[in-house]
mmCIF file of C-alpha atoms in Angstrom:
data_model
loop_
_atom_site.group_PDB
_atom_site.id
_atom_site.type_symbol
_atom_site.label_atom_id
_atom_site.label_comp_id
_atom_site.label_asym_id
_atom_site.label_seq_id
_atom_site.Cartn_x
_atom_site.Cartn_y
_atom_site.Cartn_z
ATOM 1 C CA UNK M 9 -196.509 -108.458 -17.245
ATOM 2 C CA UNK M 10 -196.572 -104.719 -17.694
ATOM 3 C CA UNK M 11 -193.344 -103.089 -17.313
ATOM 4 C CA UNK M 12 -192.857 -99.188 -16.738
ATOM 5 C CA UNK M 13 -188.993 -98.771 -18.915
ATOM 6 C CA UNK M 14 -188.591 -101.982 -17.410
ATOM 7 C CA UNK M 15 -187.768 -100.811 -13.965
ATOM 8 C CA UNK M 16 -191.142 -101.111 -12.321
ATOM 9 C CA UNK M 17 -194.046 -103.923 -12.735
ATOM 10 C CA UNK M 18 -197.080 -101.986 -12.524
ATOM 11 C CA UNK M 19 -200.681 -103.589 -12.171
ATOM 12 C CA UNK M 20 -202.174 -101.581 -15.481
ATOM 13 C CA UNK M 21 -200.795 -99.425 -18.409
ATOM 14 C CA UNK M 22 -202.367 -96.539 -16.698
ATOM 15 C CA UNK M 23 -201.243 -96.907 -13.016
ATOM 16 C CA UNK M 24 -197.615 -96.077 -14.880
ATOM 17 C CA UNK M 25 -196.263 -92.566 -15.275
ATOM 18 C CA UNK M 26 -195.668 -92.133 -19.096
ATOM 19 C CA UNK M 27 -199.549 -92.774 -19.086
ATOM 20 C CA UNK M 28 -200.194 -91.085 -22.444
ATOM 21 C CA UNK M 29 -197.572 -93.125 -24.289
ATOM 22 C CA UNK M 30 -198.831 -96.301 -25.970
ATOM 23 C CA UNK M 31 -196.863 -99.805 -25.153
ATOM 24 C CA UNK M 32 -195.354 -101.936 -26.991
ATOM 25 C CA UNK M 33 -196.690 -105.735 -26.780
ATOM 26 C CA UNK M 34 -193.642 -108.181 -27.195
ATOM 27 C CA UNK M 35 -194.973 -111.595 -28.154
ATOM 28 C CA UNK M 36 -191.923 -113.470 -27.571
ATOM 29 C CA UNK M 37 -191.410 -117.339 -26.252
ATOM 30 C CA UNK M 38 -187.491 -117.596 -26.044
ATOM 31 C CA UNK M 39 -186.409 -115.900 -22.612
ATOM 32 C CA UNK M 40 -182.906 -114.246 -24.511
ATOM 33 C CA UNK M 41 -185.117 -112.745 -27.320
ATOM 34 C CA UNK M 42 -187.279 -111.780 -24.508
ATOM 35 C CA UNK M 43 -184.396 -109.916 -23.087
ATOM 36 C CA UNK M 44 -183.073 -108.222 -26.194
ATOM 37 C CA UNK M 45 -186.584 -106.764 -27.400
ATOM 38 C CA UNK M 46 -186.812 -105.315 -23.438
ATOM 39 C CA UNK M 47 -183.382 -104.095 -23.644
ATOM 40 C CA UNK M 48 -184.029 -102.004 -26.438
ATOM 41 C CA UNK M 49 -187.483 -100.828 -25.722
ATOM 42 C CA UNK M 50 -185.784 -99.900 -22.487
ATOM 43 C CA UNK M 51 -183.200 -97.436 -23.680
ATOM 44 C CA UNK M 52 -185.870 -96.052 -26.219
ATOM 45 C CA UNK M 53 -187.423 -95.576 -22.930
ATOM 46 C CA UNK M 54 -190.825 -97.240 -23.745
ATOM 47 C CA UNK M 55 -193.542 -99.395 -21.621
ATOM 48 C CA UNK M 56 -194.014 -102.868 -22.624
ATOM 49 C CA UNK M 57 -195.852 -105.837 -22.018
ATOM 50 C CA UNK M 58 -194.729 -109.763 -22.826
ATOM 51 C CA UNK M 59 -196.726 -112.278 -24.174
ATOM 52 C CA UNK M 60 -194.928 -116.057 -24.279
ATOM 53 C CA UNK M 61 -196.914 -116.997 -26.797
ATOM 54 C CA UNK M 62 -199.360 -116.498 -29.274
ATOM 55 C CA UNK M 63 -202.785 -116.911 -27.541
ATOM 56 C CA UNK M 64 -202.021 -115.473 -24.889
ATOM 57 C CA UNK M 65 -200.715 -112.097 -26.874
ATOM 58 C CA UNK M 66 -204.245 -112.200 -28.491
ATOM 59 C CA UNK M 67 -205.291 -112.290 -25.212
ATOM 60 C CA UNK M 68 -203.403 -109.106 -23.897
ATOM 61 C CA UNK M 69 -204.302 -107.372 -27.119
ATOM 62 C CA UNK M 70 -207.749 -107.555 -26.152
ATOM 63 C CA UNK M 71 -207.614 -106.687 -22.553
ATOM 64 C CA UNK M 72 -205.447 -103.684 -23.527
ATOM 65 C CA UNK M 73 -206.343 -102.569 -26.571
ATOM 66 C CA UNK M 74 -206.212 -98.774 -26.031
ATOM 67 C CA UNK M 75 -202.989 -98.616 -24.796
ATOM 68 C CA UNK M 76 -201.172 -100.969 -27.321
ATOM 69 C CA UNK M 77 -199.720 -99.054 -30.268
ATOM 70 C CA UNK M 78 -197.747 -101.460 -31.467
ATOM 71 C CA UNK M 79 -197.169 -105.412 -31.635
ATOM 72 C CA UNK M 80 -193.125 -107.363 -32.087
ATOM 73 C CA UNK M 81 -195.069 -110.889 -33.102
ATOM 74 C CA UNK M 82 -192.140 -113.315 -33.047
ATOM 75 C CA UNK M 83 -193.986 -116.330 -35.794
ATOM 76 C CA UNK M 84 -193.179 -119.192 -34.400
ATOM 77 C CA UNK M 85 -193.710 -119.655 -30.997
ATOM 78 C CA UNK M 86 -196.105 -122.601 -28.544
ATOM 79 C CA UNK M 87 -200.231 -122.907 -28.052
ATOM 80 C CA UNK M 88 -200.392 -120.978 -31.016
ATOM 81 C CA UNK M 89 -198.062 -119.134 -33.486
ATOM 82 C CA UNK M 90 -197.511 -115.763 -34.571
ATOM 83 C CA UNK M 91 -198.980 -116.202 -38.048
ATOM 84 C CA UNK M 92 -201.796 -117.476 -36.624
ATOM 85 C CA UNK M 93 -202.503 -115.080 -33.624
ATOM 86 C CA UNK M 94 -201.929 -111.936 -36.775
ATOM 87 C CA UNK M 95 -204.496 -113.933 -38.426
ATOM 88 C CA UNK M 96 -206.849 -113.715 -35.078
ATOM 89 C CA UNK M 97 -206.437 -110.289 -34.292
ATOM 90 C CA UNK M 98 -206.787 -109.520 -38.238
ATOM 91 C CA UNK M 99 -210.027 -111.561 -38.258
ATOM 92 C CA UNK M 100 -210.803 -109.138 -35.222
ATOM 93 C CA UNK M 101 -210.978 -106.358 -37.366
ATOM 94 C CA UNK M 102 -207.840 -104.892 -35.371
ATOM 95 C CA UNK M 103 -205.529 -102.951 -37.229
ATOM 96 C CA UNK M 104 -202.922 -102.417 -34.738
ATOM 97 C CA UNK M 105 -199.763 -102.757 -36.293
ATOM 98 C CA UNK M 106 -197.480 -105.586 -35.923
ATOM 99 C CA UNK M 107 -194.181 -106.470 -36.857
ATOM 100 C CA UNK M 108 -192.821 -110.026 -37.406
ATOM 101 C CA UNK M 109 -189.953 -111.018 -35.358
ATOM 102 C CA UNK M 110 -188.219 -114.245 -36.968
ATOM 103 C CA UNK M 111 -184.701 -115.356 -37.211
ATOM 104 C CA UNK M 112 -186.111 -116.611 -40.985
ATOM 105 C CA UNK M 113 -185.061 -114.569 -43.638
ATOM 106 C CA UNK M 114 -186.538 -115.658 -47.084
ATOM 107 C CA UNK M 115 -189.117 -114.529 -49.610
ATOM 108 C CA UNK M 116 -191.562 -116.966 -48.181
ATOM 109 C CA UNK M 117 -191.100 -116.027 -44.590
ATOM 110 C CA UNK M 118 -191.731 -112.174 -45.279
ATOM 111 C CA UNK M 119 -194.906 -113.068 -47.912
ATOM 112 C CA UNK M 120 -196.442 -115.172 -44.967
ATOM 113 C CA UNK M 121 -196.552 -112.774 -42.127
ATOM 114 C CA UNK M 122 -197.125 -110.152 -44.747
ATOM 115 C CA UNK M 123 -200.216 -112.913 -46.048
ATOM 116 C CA UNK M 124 -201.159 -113.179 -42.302
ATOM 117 C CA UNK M 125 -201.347 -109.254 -41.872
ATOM 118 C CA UNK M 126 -198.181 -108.289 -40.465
ATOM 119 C CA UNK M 127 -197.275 -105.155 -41.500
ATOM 120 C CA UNK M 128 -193.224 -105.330 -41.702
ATOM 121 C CA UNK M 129 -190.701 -108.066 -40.533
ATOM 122 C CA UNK M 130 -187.433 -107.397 -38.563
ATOM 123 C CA UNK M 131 -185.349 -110.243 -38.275
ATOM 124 C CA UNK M 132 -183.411 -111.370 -34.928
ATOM 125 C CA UNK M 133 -181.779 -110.872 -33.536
ATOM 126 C CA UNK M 134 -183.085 -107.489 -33.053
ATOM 127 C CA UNK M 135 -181.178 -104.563 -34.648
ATOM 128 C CA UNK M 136 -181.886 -102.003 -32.773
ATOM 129 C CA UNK M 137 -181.470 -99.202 -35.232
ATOM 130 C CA UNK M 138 -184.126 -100.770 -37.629
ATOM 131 C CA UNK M 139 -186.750 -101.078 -34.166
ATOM 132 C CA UNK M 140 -185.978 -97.247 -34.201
ATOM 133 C CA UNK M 141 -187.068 -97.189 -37.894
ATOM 134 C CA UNK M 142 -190.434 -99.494 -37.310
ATOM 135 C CA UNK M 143 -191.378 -97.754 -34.067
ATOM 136 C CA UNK M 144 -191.482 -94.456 -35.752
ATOM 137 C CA UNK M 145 -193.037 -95.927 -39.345
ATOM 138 C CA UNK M 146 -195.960 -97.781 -36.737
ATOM 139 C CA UNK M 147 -196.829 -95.919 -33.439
ATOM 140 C CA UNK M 148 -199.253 -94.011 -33.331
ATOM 141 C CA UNK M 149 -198.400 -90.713 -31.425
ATOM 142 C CA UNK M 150 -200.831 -89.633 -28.873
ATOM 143 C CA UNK M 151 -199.134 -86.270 -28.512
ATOM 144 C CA UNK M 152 -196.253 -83.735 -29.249
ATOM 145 C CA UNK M 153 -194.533 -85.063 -25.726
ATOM 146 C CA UNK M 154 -194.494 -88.729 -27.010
ATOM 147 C CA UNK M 155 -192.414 -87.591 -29.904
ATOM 148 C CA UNK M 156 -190.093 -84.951 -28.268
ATOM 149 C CA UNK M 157 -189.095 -87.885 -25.777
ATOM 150 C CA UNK M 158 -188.193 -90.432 -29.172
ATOM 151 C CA UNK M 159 -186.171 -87.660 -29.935
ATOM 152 C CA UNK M 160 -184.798 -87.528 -26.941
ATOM 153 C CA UNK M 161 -183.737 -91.023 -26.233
ATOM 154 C CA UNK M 162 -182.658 -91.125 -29.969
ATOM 155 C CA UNK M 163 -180.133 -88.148 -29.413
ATOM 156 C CA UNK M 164 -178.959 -90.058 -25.995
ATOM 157 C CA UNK M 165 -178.503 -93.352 -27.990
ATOM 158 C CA UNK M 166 -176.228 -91.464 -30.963
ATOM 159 C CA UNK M 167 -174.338 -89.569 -27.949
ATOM 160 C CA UNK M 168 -173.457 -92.391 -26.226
ATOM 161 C CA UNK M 169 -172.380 -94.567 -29.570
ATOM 162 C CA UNK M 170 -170.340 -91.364 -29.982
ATOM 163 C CA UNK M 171 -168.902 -91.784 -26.714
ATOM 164 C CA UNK M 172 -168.244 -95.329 -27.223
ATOM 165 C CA UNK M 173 -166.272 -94.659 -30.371
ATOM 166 C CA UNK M 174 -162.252 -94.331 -31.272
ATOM 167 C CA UNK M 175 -160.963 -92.080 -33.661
#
């Protein structure tokens, strides 16, 4: 499913109206994980899509390769696996970035997915501040506008924390 800021399912990345910003493929099996990765990419304002598992992110990799800038590959998840789908869509000569999602946070777990071809690891749940730091270390900007509106919904983000605050 494609999802427009979450508000709107649209039928392809380009039927939505932040058309030159990439998406952001969540491969994700747990519904709550789901949820929190969607929340976040929602306030950042950016267009996803959701995978429930491994083969069939591969899958929507493939179909929409030039509008994916960026993969959240949770590693263990049904059909097949995280490591195992990096290792496809490595094998694919694809260098898309992705970052491991796991709630494992050990030496071995970050020198597998980093073995697979995952680029960085962010463990869950999901801190949203170091999503911020990933998504602007890994997308690829198409233009100027792309990055004025990060900026944007990063200012809105501190503003409201500072709202939300008590001295």
């Amino acid at each position: 499913q494609l999802f427009d800021n979450g508000q709107t399912s649209v039928d392809s990345p380009t039927d939505a109206h932040h058309s030159g910003q990439k998406l952001i493929l969540i491969a994700e099996d747990n519904p709550v994980n789901q949820k929190i990765a969607k929340k976040h990419l929602e306030a950042l304002g950016y267009r996803y899509l959701v995978a429930d598992d491994g083969e069939q992110a591969v899958k929507l990799l493939s179909e929409n390769r030039q509008q994916i800038g960026l993969v959240l590959m949770d590693c263990r998840m049904p059909i097949l696996d995280g490591i195992e789908a990096t290792r496809i869509i490595r094998l694919n000569k694809d260098s898309v970035p992705i970052v491991a999602l796991t709630a494992n946070d050990s030496d071995d777990d970050r020198n597998i997915c980093l073995e697979a071809g995952m680029d960085s690891f962010l463990t869950k749940p999901i801190n949203k501040q170091k999503l911020i730091e990933a998504i602007n270390h890994y997308m690829v900007w198409d233009n100027k506008k792309d990055q004025v509106n990060l900026v944007f919904f990063c200012l809105k983000y501190l503003s409201e924390m500072a709202d939300n605050c008590q001295f």
